[in-house]
PDB file of C-alpha atoms in Angstrom:
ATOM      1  CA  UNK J 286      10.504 -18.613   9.226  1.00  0.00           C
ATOM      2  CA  UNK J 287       7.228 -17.267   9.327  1.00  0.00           C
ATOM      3  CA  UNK J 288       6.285 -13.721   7.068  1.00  0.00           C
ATOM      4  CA  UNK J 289       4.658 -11.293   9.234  1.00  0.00           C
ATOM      5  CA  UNK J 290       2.439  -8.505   8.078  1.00  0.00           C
ATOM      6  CA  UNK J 291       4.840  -5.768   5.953  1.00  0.00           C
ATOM      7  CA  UNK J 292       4.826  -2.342   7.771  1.00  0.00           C
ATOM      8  CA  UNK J 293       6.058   0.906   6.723  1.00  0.00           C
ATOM      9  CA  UNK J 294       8.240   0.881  10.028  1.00  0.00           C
ATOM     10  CA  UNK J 295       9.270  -2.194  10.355  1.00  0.00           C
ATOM     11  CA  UNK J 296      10.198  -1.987   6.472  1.00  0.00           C
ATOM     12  CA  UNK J 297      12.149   1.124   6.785  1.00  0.00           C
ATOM     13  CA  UNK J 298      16.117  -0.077   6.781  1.00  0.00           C
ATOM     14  CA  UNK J 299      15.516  -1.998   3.409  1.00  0.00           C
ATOM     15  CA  UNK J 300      13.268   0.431   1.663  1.00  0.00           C
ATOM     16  CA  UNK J 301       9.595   2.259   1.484  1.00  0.00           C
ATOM     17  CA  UNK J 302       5.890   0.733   1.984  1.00  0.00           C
ATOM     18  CA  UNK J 303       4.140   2.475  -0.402  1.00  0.00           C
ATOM     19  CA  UNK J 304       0.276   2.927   1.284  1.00  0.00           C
ATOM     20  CA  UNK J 305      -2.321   5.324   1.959  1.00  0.00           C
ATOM     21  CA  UNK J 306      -0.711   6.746   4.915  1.00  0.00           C
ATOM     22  CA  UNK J 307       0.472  10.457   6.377  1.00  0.00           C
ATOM     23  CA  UNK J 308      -0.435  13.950   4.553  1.00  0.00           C
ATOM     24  CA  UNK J 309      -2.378  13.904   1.123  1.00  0.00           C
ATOM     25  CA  UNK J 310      -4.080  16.647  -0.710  1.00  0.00           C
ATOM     26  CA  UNK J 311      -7.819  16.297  -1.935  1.00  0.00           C
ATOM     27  CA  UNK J 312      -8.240  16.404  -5.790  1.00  0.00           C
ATOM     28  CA  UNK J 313     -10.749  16.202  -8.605  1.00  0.00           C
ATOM     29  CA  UNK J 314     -13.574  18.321  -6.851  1.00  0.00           C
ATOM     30  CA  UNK J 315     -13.461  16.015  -3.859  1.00  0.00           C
ATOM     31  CA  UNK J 316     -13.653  12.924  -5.195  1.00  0.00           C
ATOM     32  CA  UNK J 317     -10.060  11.363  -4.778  1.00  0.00           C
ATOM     33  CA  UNK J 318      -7.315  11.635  -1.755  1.00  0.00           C
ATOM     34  CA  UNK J 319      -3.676  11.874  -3.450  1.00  0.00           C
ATOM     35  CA  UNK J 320      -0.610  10.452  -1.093  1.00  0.00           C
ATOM     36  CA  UNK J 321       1.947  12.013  -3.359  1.00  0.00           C
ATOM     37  CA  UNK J 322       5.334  11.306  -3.826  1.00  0.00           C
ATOM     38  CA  UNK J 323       6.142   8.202  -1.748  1.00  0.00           C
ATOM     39  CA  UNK J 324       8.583   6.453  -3.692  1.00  0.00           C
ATOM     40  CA  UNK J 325      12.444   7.273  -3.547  1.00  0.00           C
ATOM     41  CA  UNK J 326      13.487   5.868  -7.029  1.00  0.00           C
ATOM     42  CA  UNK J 327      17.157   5.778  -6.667  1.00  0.00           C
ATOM     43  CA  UNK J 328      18.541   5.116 -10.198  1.00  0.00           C
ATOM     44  CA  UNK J 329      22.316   5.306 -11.195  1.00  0.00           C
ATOM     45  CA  UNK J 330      23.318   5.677 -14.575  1.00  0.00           C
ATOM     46  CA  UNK J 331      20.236   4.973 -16.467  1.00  0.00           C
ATOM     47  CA  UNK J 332      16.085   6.223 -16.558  1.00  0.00           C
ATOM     48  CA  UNK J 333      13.295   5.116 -14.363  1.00  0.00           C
ATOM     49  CA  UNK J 334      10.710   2.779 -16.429  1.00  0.00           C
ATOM     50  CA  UNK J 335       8.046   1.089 -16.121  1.00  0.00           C
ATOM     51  CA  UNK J 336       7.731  -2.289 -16.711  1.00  0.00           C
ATOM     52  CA  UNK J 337       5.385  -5.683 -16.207  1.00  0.00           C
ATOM     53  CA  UNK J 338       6.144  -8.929 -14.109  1.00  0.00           C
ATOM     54  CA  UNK J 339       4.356 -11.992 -15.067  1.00  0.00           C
ATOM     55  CA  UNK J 340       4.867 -14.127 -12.302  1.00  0.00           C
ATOM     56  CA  UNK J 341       3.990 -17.718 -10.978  1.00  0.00           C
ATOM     57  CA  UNK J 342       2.550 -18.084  -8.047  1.00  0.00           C
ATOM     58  CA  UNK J 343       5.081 -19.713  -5.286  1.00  0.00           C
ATOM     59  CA  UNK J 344       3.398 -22.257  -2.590  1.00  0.00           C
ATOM     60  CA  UNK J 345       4.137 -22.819   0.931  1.00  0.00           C
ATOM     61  CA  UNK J 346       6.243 -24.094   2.567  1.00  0.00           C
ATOM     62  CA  UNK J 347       8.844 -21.959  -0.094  1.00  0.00           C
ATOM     63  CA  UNK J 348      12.432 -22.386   0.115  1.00  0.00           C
ATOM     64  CA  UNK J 349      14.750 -19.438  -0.940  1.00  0.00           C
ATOM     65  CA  UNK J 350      18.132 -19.995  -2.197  1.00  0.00           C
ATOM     66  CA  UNK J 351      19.365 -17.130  -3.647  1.00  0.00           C
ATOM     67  CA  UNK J 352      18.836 -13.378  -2.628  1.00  0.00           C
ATOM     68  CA  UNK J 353      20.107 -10.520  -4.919  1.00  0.00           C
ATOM     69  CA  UNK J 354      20.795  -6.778  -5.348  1.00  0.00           C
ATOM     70  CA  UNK J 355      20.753  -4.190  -7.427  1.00  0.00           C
ATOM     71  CA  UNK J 356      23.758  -1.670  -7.164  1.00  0.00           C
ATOM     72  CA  UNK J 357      22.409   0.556  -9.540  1.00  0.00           C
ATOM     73  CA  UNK J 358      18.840   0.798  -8.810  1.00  0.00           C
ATOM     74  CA  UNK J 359      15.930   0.565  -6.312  1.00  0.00           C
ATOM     75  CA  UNK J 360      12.544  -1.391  -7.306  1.00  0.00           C
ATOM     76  CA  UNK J 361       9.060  -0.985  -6.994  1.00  0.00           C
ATOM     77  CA  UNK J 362       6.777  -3.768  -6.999  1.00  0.00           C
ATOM     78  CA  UNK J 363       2.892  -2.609  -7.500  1.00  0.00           C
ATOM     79  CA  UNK J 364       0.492  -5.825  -7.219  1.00  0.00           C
ATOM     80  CA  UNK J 365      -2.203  -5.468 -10.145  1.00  0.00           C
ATOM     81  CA  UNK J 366      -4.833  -7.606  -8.177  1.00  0.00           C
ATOM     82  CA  UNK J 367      -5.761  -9.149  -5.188  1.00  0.00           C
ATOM     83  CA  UNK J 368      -2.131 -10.237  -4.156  1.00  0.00           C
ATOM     84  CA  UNK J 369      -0.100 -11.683  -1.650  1.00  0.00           C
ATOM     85  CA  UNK J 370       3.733 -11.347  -2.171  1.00  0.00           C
ATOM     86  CA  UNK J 371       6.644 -12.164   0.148  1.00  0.00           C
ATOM     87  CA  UNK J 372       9.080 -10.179   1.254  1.00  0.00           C
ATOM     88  CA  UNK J 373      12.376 -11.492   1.816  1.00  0.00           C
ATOM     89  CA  UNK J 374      14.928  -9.336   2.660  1.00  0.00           C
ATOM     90  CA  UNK J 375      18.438  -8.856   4.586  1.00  0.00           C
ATOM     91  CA  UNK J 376      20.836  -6.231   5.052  1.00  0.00           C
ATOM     92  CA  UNK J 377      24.624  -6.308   4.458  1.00  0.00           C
ATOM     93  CA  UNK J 378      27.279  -7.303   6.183  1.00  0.00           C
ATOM     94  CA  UNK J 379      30.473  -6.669   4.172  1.00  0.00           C
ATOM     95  CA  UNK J 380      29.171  -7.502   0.987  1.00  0.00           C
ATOM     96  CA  UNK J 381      27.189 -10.898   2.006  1.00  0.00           C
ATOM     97  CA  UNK J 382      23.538 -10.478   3.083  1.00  0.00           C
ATOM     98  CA  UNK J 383      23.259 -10.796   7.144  1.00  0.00           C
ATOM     99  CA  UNK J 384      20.034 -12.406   8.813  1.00  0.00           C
ATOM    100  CA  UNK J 385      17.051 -12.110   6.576  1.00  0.00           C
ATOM    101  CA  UNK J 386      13.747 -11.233   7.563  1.00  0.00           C
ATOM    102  CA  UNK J 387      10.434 -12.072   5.396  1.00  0.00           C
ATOM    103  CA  UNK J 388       7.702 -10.084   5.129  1.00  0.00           C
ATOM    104  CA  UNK J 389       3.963 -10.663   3.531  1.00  0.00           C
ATOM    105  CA  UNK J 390       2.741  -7.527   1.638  1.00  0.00           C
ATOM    106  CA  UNK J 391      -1.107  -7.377   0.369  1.00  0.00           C
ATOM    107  CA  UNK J 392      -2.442  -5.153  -2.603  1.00  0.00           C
ATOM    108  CA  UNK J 393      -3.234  -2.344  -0.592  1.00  0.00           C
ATOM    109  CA  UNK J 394       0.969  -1.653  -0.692  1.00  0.00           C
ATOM    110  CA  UNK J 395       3.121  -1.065  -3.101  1.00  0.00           C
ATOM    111  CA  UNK J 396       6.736  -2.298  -1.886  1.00  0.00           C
ATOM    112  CA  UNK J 397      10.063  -0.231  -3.277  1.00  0.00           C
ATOM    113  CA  UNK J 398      13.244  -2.227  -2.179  1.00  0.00           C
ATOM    114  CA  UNK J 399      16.038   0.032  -1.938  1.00  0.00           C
ATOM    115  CA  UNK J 400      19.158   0.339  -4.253  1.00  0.00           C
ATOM    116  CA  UNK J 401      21.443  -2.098  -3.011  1.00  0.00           C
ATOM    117  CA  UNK J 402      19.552  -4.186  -0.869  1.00  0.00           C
ATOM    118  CA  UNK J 403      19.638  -8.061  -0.573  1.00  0.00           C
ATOM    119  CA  UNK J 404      16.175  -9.465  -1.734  1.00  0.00           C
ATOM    120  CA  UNK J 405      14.840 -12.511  -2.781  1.00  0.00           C
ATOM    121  CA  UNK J 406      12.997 -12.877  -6.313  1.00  0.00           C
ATOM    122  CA  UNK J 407       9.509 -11.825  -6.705  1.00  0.00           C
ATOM    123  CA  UNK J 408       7.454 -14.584  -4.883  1.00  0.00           C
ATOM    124  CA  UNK J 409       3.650 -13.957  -4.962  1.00  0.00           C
ATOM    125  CA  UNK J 410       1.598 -16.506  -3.360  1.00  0.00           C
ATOM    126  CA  UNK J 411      -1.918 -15.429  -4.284  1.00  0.00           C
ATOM    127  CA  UNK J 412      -3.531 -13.440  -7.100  1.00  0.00           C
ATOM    128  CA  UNK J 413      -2.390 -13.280 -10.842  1.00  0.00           C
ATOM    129  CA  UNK J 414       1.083 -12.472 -10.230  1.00  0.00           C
ATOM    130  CA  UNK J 415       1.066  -9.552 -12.292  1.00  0.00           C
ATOM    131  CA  UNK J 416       2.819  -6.489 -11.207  1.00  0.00           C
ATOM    132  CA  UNK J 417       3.841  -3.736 -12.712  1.00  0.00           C
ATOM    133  CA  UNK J 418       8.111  -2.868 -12.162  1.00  0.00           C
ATOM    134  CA  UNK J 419       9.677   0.643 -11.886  1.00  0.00           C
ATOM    135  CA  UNK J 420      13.082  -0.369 -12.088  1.00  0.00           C
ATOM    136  CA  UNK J 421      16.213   0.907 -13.611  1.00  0.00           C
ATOM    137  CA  UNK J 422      16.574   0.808 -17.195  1.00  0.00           C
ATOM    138  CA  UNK J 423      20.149   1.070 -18.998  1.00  0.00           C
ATOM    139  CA  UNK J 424      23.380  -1.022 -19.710  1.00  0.00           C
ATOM    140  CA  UNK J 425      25.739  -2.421 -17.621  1.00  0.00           C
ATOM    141  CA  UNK J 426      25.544  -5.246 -14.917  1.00  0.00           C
ATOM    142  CA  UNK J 427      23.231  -4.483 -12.205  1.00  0.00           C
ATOM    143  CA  UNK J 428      22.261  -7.626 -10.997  1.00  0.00           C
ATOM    144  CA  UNK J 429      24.689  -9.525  -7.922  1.00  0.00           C
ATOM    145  CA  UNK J 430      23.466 -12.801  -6.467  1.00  0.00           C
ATOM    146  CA  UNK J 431      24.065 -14.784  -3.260  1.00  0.00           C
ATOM    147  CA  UNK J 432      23.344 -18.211  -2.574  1.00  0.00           C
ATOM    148  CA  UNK J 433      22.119 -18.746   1.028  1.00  0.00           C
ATOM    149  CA  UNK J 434      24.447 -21.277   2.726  1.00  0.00           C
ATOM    150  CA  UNK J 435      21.354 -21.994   4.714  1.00  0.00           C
ATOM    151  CA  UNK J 436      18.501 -22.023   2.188  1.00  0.00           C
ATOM    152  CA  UNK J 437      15.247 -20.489   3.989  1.00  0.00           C
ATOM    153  CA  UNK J 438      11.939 -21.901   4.724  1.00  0.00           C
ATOM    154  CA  UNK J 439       9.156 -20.369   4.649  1.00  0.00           C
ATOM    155  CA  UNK J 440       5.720 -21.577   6.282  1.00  0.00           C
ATOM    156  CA  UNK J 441       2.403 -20.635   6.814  1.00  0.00           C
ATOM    157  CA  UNK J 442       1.496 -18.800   9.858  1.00  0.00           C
TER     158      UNK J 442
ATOM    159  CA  UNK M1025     -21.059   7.623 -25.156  1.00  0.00           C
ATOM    160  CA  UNK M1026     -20.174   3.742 -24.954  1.00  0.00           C
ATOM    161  CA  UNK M1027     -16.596   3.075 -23.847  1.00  0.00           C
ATOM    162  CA  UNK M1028     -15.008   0.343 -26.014  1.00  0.00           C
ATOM    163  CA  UNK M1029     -12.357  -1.416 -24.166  1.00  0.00           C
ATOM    164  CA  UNK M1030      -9.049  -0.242 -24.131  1.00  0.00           C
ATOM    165  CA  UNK M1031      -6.466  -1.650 -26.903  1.00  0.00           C
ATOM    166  CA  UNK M1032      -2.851  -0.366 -26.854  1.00  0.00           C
ATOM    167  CA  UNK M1033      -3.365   0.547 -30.750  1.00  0.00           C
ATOM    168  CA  UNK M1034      -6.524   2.744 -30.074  1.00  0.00           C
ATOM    169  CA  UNK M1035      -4.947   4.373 -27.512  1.00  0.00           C
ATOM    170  CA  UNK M1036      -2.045   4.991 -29.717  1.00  0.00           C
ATOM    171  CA  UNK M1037      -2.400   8.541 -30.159  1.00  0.00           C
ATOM    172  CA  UNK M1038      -3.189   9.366 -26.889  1.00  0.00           C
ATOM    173  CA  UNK M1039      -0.518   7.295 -24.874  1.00  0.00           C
ATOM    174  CA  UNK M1040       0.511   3.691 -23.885  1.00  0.00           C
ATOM    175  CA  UNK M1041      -1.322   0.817 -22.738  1.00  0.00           C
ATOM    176  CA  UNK M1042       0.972  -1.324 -20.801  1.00  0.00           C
ATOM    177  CA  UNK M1043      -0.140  -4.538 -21.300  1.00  0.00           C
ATOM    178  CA  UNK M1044       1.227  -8.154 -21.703  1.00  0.00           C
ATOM    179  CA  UNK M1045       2.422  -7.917 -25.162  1.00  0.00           C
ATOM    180  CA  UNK M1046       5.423  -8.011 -27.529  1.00  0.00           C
ATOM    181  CA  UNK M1047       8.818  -8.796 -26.527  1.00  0.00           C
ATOM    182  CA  UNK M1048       9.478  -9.957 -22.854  1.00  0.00           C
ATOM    183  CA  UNK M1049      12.559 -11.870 -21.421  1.00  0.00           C
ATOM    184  CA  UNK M1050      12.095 -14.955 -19.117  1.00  0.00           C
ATOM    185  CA  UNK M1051      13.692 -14.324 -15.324  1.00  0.00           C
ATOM    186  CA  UNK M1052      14.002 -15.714 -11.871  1.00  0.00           C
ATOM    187  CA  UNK M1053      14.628 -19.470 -13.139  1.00  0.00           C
ATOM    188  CA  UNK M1054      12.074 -19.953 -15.463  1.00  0.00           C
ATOM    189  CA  UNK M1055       9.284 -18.043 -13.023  1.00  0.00           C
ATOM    190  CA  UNK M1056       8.839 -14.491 -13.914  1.00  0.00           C
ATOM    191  CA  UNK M1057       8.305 -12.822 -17.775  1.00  0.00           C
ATOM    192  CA  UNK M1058       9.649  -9.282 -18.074  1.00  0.00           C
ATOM    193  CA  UNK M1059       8.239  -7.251 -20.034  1.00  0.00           C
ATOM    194  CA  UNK M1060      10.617  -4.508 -20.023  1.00  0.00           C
ATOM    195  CA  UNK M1061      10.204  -0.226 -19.591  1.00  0.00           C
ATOM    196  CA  UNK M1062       6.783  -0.382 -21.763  1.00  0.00           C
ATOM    197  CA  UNK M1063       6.085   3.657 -20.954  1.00  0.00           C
ATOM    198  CA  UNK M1064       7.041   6.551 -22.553  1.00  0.00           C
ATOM    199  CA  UNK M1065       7.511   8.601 -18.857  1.00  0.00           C
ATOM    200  CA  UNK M1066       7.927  11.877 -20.146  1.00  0.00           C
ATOM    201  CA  UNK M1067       8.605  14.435 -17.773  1.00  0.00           C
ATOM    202  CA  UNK M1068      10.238  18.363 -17.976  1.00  0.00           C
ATOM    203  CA  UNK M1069      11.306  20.237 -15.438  1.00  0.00           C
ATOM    204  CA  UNK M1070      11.220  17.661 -12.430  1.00  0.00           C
ATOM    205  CA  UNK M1071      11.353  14.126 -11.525  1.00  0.00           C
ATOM    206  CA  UNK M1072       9.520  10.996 -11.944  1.00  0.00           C
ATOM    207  CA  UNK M1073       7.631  10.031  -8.814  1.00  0.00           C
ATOM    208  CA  UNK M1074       5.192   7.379  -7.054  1.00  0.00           C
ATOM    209  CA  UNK M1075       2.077   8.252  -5.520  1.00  0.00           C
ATOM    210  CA  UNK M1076      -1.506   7.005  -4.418  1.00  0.00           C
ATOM    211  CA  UNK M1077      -4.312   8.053  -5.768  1.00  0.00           C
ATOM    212  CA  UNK M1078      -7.349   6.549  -3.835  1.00  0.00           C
ATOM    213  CA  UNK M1079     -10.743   7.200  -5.921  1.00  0.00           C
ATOM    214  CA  UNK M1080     -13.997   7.089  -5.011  1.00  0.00           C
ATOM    215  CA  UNK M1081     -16.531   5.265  -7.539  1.00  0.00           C
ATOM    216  CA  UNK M1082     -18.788   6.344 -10.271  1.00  0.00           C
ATOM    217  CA  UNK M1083     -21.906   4.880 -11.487  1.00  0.00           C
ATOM    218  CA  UNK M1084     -22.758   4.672 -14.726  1.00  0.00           C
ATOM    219  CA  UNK M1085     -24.227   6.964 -16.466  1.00  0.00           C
ATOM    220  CA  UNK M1086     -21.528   8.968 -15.845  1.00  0.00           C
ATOM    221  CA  UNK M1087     -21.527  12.197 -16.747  1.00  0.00           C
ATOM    222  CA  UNK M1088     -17.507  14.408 -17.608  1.00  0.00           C
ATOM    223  CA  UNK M1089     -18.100  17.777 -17.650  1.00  0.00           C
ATOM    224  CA  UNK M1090     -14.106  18.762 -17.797  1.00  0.00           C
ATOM    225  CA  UNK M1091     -10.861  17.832 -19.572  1.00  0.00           C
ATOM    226  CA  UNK M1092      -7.467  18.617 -18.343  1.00  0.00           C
ATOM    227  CA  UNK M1093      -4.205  18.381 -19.536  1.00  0.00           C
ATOM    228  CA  UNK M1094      -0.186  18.543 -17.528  1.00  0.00           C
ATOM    229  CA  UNK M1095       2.479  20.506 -19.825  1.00  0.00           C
ATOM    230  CA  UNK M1096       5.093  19.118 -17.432  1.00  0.00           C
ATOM    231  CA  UNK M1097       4.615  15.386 -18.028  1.00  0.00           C
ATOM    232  CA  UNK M1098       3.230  12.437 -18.643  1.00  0.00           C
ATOM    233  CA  UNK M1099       0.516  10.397 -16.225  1.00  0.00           C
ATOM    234  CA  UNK M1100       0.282   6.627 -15.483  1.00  0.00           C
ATOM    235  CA  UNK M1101      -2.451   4.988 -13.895  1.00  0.00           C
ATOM    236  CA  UNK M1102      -1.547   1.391 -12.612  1.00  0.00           C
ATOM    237  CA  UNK M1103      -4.585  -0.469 -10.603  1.00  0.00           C
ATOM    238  CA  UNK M1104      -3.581  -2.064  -7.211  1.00  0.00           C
ATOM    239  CA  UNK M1105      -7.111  -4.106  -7.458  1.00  0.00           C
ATOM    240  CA  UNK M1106      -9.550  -5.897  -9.433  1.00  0.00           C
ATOM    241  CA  UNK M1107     -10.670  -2.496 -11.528  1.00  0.00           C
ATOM    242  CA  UNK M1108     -12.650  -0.928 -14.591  1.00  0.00           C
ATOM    243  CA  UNK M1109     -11.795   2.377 -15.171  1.00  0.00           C
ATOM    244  CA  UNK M1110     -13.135   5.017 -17.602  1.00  0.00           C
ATOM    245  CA  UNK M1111     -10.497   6.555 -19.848  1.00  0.00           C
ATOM    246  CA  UNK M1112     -11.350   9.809 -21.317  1.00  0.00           C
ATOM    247  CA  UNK M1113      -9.363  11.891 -23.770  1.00  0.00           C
ATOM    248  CA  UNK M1114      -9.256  13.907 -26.822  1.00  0.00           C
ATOM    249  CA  UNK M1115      -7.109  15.340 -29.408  1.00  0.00           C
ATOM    250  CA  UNK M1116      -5.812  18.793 -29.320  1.00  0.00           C
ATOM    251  CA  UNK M1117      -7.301  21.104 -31.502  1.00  0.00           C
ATOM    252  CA  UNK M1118      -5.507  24.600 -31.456  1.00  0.00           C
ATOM    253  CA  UNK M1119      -5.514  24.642 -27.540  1.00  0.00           C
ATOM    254  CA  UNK M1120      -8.822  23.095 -26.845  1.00  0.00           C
ATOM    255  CA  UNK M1121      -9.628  19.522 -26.640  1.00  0.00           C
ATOM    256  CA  UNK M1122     -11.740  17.690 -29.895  1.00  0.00           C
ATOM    257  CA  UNK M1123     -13.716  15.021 -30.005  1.00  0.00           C
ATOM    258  CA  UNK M1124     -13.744  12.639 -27.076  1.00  0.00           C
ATOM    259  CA  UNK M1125     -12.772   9.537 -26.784  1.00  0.00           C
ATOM    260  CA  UNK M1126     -14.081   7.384 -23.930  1.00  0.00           C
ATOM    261  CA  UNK M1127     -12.256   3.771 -23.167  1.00  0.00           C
ATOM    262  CA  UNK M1128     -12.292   1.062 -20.457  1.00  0.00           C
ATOM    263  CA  UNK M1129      -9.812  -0.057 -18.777  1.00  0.00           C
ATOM    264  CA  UNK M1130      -9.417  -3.189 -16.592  1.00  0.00           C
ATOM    265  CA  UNK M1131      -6.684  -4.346 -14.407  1.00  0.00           C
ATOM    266  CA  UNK M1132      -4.677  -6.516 -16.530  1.00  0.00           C
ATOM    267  CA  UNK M1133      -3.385  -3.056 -18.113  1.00  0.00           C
ATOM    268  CA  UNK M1134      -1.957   0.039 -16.751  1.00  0.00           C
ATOM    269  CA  UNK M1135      -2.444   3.345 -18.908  1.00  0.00           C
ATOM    270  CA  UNK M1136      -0.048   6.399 -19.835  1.00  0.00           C
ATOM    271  CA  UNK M1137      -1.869   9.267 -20.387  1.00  0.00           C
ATOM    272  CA  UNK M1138       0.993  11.076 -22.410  1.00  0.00           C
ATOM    273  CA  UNK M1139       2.592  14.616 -21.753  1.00  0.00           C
ATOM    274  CA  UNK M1140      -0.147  17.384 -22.741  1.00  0.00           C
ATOM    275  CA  UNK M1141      -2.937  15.002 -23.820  1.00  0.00           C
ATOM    276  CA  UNK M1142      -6.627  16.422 -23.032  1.00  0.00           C
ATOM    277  CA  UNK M1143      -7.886  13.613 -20.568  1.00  0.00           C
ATOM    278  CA  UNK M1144     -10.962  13.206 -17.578  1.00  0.00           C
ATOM    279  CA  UNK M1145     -10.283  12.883 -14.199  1.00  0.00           C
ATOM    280  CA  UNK M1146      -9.676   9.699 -12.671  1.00  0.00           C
ATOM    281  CA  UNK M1147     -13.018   7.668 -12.806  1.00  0.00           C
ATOM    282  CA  UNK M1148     -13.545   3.936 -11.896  1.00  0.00           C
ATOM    283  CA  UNK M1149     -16.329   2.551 -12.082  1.00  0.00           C
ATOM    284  CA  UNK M1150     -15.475  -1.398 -10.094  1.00  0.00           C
ATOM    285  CA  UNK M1151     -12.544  -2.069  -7.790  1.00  0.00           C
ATOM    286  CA  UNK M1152     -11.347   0.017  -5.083  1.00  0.00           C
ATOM    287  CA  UNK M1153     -10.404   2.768  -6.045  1.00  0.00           C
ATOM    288  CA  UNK M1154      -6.892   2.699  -5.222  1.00  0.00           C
ATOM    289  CA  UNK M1155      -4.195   3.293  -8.354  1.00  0.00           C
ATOM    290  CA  UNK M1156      -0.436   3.751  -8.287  1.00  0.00           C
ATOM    291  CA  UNK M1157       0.597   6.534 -10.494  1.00  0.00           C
ATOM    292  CA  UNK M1158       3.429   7.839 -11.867  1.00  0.00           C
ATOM    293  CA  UNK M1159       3.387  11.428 -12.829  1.00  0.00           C
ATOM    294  CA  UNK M1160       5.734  14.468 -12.089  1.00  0.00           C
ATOM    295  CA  UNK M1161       7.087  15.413  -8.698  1.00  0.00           C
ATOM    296  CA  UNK M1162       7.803  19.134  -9.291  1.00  0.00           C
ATOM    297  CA  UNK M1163       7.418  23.341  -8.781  1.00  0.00           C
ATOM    298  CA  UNK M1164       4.818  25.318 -11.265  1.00  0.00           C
ATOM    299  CA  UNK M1165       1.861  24.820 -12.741  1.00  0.00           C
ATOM    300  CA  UNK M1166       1.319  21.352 -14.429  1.00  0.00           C
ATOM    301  CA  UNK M1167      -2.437  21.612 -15.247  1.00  0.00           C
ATOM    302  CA  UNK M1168      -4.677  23.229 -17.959  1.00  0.00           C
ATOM    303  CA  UNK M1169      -7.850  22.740 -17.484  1.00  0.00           C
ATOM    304  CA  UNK M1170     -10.904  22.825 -20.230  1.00  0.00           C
ATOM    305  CA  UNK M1171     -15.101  22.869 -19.222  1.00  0.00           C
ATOM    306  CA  UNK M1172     -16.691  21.049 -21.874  1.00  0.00           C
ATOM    307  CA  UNK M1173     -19.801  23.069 -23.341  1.00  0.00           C
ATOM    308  CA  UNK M1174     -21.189  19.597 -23.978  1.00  0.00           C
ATOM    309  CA  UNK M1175     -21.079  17.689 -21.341  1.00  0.00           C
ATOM    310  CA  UNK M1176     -20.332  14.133 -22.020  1.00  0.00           C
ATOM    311  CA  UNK M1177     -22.445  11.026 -20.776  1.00  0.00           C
ATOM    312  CA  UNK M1178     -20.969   7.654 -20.431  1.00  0.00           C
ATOM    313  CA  UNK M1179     -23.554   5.107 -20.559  1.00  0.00           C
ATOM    314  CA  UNK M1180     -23.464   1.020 -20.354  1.00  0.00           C
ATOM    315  CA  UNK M1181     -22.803  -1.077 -23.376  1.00  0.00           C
TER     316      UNK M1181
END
């Protein structure tokens, strides 16, 4: 497969784009546009916080293997430099992830992946692979895993 | 003023720097560190939300002739890009801020400015100009605001 461009549309069924996009108010005596409140952080039995992702960067062609979800939370990735990060993600079809689509995302996005939706592991591909995590935090198990029958390739455009 | 770059024990009193540091647990086969739910997110009367800020630049000198503070909650900046950004804030004293403080803040570190803390306005200096921040999605008045009777200039080291 090839990762196209993410989009706040095309995006939509699996969670929110986070970009400088729609309605914002002006602030701090002109000098800054805020795009407020663009996130729905979906968290079950726990708090919102904030946490860091070191990552390594993943090269192409990258084969996935395993996509996972998140029953009791949603996730928000925020790249902390110039970034590239794929985007692999499916929806469900009675409890197994259906046909997955991948998506590139730059660091002028923030990506939150909803609660419950089949994703692969963060997979940045340029930058320093740091990003900073608003996830669920809390006990229990909140972490289910699927092994792809047909591991995915993923290639350069 | 010189701004002295930003350590999380400096800033102790003011906040958190999330940084790279401490305890972290090793995910995604050996690929990804997480270091987990490093902010205090501290909010009353609403919710925790995600928005953009996007900032225009300030040259140095740079001169901060106000200080605000939110009752309501706390603020996180997280950079989406290669950044420096000034960090300005002060102690409380009896309702009205004290002596400045003025950091520097790059974008291997997010900050949390913490509930109530006397701080500037947004103000990078390199990078975009774009920042992902956390901060309280709410009703009511979340912002006190203080004019300095001596202005502040921010000069280069």
């Amino acid at each position: 497969m090839i990762a196209v461009p993410i989009t706040p549309e095309a995006f939509a069924p699996f969670g929110q784009v986070i970009a400088l996009k729609g309605k914002f108010v002006t602030i701090n005596d002109g000098m800054c546009q805020r795009f407020g409140d663009l996130a729905d952080i979906d968290i079950v039995d726990g708090k919102p916080g904030l946490s860091l992702f070191q990552s390594k960067l993943r090269a192409l062609p990258y084969t996935c293997h395993l996509l996972e979800r998140h029953p009791l939370g949603s996730q928000c990735f925020i790249p902390m430099s110039d970034a590239a990060l794929l985007v692999i993600v499916a929806p469900d079809e009675g409890g197994h992830p259906g046909q997955p689509e991948v998506f590139v995302a730059r660091n002028d996005v923030a990506v939150n992946i909803a609660r419950n939706t089949w994703h692969g592991v963060l997979a940045p591909i340029e930058g320093s692979g740091l990003f900073a995590v608003i996830d669920r935090i809390g006990a229990g198990n909140n972490l289910e895993e699927h092994r792809l029958e047909q591991p995915l390739t993923i290639t350069k455009n």
